[in-house]
Coordinates of C-alpha atoms in Angstrom, one line a residue:
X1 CA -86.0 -71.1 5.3
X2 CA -85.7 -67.4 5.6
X3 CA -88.6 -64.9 4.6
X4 CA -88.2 -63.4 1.0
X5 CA -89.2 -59.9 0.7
X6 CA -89.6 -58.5 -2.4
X7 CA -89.5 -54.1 -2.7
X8 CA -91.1 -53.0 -5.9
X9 CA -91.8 -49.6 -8.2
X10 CA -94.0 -48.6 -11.1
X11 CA -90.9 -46.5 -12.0
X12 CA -87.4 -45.2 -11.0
X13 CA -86.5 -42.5 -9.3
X14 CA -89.4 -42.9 -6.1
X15 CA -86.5 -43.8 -4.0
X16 CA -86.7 -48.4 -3.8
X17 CA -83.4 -49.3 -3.4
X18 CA -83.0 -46.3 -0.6
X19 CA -86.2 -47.9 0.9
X20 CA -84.9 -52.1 0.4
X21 CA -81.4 -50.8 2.0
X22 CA -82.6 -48.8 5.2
X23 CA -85.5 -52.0 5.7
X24 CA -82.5 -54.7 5.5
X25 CA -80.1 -52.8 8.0
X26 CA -83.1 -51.6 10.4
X27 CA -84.4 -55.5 10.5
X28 CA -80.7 -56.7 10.7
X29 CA -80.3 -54.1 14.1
X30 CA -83.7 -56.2 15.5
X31 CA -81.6 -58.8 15.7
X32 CA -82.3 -60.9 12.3
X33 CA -80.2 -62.3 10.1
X34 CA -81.1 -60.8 6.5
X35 CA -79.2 -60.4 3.0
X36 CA -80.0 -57.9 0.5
X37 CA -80.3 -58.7 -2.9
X38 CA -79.6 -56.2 -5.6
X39 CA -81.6 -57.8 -8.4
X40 CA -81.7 -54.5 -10.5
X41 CA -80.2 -56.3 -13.6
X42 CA -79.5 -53.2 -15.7
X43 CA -78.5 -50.9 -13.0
X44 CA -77.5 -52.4 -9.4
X45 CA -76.5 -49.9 -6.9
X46 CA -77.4 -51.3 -3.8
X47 CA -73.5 -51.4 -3.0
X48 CA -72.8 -48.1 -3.6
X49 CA -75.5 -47.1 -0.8
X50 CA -73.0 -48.6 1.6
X51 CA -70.1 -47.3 0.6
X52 CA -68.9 -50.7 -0.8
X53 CA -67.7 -49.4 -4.5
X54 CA -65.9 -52.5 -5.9
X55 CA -67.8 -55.8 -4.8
X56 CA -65.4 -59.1 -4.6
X57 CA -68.3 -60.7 -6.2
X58 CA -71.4 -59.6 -7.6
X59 CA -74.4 -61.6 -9.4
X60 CA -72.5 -61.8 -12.7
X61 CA -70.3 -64.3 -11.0
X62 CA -72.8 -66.7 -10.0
X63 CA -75.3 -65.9 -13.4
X64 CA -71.9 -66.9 -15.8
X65 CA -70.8 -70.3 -13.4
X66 CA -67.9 -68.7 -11.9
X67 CA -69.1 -69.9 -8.6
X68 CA -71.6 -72.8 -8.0
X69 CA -73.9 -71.4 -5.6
X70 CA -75.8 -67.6 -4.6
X71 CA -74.0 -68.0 -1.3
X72 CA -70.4 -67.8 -2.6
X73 CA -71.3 -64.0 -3.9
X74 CA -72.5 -63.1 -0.4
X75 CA -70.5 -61.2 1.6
X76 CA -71.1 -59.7 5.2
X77 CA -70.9 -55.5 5.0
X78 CA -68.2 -54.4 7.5
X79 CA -69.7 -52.5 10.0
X80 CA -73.4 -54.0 9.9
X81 CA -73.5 -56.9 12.2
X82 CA -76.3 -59.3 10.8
X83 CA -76.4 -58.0 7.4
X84 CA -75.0 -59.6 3.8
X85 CA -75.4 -58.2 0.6
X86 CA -75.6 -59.8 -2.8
X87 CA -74.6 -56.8 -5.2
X88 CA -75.9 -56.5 -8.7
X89 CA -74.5 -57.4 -12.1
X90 CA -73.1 -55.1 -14.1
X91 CA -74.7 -53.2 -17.1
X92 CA -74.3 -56.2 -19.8
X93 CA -76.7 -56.7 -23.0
X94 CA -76.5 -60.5 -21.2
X95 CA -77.2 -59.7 -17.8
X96 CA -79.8 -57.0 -18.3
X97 CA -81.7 -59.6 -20.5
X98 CA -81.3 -62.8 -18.6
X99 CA -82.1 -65.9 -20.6
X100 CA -85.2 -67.9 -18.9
X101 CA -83.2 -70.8 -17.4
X102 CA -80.2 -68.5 -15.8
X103 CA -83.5 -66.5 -14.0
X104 CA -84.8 -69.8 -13.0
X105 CA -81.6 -70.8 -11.7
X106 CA -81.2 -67.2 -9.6
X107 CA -84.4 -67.8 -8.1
X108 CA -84.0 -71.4 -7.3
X109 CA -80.9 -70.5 -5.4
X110 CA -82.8 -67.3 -3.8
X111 CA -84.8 -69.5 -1.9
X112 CA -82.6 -71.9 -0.7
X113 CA -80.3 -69.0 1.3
X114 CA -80.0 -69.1 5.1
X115 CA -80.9 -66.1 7.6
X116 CA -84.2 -64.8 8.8
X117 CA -84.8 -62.7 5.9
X118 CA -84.1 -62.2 2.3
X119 CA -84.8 -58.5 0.6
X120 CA -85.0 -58.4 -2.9
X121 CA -84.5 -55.5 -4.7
X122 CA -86.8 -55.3 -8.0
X123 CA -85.6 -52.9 -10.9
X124 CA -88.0 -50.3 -11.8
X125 CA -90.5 -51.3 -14.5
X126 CA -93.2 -53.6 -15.5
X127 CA -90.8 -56.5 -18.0
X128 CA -90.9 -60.2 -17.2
X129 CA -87.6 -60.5 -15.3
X130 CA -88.9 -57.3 -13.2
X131 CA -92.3 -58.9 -12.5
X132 CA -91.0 -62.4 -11.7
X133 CA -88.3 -61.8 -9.4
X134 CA -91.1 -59.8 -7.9
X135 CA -93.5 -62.9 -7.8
X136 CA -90.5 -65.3 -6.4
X137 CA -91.0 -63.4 -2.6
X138 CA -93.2 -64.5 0.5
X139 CA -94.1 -60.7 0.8
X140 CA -95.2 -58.0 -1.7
X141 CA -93.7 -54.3 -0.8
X142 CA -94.0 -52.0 -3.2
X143 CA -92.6 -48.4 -3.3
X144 CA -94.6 -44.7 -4.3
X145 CA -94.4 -41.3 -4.2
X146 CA -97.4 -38.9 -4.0
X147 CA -96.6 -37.7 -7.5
X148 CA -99.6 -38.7 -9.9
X149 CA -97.5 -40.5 -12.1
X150 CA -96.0 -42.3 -9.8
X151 CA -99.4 -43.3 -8.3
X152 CA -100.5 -44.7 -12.1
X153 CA -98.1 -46.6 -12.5
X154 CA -97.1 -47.9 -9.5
X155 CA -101.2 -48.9 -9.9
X156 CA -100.4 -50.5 -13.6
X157 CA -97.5 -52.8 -12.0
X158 CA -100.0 -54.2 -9.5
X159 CA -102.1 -54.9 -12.5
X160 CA -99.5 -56.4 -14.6
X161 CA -98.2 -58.6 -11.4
X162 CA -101.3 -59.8 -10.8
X163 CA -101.7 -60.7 -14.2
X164 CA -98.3 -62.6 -14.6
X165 CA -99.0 -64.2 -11.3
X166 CA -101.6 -65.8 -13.1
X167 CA -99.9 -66.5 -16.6
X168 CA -97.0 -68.4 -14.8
X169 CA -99.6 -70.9 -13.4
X170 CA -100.1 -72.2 -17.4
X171 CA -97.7 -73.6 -20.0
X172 CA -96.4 -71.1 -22.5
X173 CA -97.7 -72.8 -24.8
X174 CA -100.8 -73.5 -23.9
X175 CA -104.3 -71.8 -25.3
X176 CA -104.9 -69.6 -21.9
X177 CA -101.3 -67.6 -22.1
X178 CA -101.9 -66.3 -25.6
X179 CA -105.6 -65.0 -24.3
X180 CA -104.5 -63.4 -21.1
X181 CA -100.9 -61.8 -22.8
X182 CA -103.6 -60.3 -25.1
X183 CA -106.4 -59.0 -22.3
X184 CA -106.6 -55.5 -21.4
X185 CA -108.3 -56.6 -18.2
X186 CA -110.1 -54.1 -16.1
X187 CA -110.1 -56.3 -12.6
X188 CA -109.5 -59.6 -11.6
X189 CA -112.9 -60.8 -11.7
X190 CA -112.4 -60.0 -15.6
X191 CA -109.0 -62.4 -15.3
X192 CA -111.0 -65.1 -13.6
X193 CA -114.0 -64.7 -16.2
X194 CA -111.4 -65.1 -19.2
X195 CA -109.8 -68.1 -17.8
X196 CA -113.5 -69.8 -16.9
X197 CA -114.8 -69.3 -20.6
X198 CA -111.5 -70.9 -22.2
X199 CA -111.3 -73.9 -19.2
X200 CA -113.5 -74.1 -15.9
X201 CA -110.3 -76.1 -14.6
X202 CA -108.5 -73.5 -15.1
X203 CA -110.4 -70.5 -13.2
X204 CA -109.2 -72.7 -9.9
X205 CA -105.6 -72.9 -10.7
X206 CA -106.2 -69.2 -11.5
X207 CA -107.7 -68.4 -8.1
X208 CA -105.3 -70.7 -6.4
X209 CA -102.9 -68.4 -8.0
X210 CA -103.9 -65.0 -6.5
X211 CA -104.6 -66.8 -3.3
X212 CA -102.1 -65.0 -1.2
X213 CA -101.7 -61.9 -3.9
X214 CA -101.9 -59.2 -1.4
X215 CA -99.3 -56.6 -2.1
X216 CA -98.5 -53.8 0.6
X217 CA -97.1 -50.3 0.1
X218 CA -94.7 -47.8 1.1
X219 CA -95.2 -44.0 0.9
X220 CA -92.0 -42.1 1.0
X221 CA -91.6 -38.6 0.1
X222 CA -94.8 -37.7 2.1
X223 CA -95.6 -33.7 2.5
X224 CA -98.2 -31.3 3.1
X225 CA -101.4 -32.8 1.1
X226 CA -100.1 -36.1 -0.4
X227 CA -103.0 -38.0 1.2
X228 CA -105.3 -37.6 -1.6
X229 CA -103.3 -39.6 -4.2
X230 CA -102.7 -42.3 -1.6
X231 CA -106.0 -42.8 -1.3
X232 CA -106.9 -42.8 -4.9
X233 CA -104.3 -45.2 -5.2
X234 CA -106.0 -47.3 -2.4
X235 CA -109.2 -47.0 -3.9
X236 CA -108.0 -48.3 -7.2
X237 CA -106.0 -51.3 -5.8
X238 CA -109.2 -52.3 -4.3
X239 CA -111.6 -52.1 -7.6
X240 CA -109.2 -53.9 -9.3
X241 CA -108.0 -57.0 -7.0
X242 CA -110.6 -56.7 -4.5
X243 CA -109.2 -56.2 -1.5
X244 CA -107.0 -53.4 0.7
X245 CA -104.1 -52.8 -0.3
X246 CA -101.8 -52.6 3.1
X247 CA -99.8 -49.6 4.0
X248 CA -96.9 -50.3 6.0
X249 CA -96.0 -46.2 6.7
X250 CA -94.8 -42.9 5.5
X251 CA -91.5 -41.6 5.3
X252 CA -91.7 -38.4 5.3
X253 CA -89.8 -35.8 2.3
X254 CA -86.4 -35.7 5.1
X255 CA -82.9 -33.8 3.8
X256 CA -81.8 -36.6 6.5
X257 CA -81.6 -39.4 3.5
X258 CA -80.0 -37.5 0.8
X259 CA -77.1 -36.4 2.8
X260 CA -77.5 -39.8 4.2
X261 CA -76.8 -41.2 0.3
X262 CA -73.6 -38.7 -0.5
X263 CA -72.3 -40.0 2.6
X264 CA -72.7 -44.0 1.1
X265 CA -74.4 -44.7 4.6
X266 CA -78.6 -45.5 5.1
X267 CA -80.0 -42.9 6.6
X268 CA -80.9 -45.3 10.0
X269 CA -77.3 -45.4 10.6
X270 CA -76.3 -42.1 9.6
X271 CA -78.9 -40.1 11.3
X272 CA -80.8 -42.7 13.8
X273 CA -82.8 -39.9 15.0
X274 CA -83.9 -38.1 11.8
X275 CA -88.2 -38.2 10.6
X276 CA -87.0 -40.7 8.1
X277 CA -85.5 -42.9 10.6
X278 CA -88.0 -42.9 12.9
X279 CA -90.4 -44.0 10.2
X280 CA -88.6 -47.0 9.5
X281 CA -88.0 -48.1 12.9
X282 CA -92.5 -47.7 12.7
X283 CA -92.7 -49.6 8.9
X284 CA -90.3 -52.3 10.0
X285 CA -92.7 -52.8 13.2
X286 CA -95.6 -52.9 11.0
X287 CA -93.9 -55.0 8.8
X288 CA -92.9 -58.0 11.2
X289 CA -96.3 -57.8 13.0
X290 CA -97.8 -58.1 9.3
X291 CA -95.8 -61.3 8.8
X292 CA -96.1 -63.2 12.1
X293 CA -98.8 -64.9 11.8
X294 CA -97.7 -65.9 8.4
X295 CA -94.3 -67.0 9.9
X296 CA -95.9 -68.9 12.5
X297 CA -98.4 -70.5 10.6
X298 CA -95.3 -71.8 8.0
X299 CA -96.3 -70.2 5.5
X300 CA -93.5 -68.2 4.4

């Protein structure tokens, strides 16, 4: 079973789908097998970053029963040895607010793809289908800028995850769900507290939960005097869900990957040599190191 990898913002525009596309092909040039997901449901464009500007198939195929599995949307991306893509849907009232089965489905099928890795790539935000195609992954990454507001909310998602992580080990129906949708909780000893007073059962399922809850960050955009937000960021991560939150690396603020983007290539390929480059060649080290003992444990 391959590794799912799940990339993650607290808003648009920090540069996640630039980060998911350039991790995928620098992984794929390692040698491993690995298919990108585009599973921005209201605005995929994860195909377009590869110059690929009318899919055969996208999600919308395998979502509306046209085909009967995920792999029959998958296609190889010429050029790119080792690397597949699944493209997004398009930008449908139906697609962009997937009923709950058709997301179970999608994730069912996720799971059960071949390779060495999958990467997911999470629309911006903080709505269910957003937090639980984050949640369906071995791996956490999510993606920040040193801007404050992207710090805040990338900081709120984490939050919000954590929370849902939690909620998805109950019934909807039951007691716990209505109390924890309604919580404005200020850490996740406050979660655990919540769950303990309603059912002490439940405050293991709830730990059990947030186990392996362990989120790890990429900082792109990275200039002159950035570290102080990175840290706050850091410090806040840790108050709330008690432990470190991971940084795989920088990528520095490089013209390299926006003339890598108006030429439809990632900026690995398109300049191999370029800061931003060379800072994914050090993230996806960091990366794989991170997940070794995982993978050779069997735990992912």
């Amino acid at each position: 079973m391959p590794t799912i990898i799940s990339v993650a913002s607290g808003k648009g525009g920090v540069g996640k789908s630039m980060v998911a596309c350039n991790l995928a092909l620098t992984l794929s040039k390692r040698g491993k097998t690995v298919t990108l997901v585009d599973l921005d449901t209201g605005g995929a464009n994860l195909h377009i970053l590869f110059g690929l500007f009318h899919p055969t198939a996208t999600l919308t195929d395998f979502l509306e029963h046209r085909t009967k599995t995920i792999h029959a949307v998958t296609q190889k991306l010429s050029g790119f040895s080792n690397l597949s893509l699944i493209a997004g849907t398009g930008e449908t009232l139906f697609t962009s607010n997937l009923p709950y089965p058709k997301k179970k489905r999608l994730i069912s099928h996720l799971k059960k793809l071949e390779g060495d890795f999958v990467i997911v790539d999470v629309g911006a935000g903080t709505n269910y289908h957003v937090l639980d195609f984050f949640l369906c992954a071995d791996q956490y990454l999510t993606v920040a800028t040193p801007d404050p507001t992207s710090v805040l909310d990338l900081y709120r998602f984490i939050k919000l995850a954590a929370l849902r992580k939690v909620l998805s080990r109950f019934l909807a129906r039951d007691p716990m769900t209505r109390n924890l949708a309604d919580g404005n909780f200020q850490s996740l000893d406050d979660i655990l507290e919540a769950v303990g007073e309603t059912n002490e059962a439940g405050k293991q399922i709830a730990e059990d939960a947030l186990h392996d809850f362990n989120p790890s960050l990429i900082l792109n955009r990275m200039g002159r005097g950035s570290r102080v937000n990175t840290l706050h960021l850091q410090q806040m991560v840790k108050d709330y869900i008690g432990t470190d939150l991971n940084v795989l690396g920088e990528i520095p603020d490089d013209p390299a990957v926006e003339q890598s983007v108006r030429k439809y290539l990632p900026v690995v390929e398109y300049a191999p040599q370029s800061p931003a480059s060379l800072a994914f060649e050090n993230i996806t080290k960091n990366l794989t190191d991170w997940l070794q003992p995982k993978i050779s444990a069997g735990e992912t």
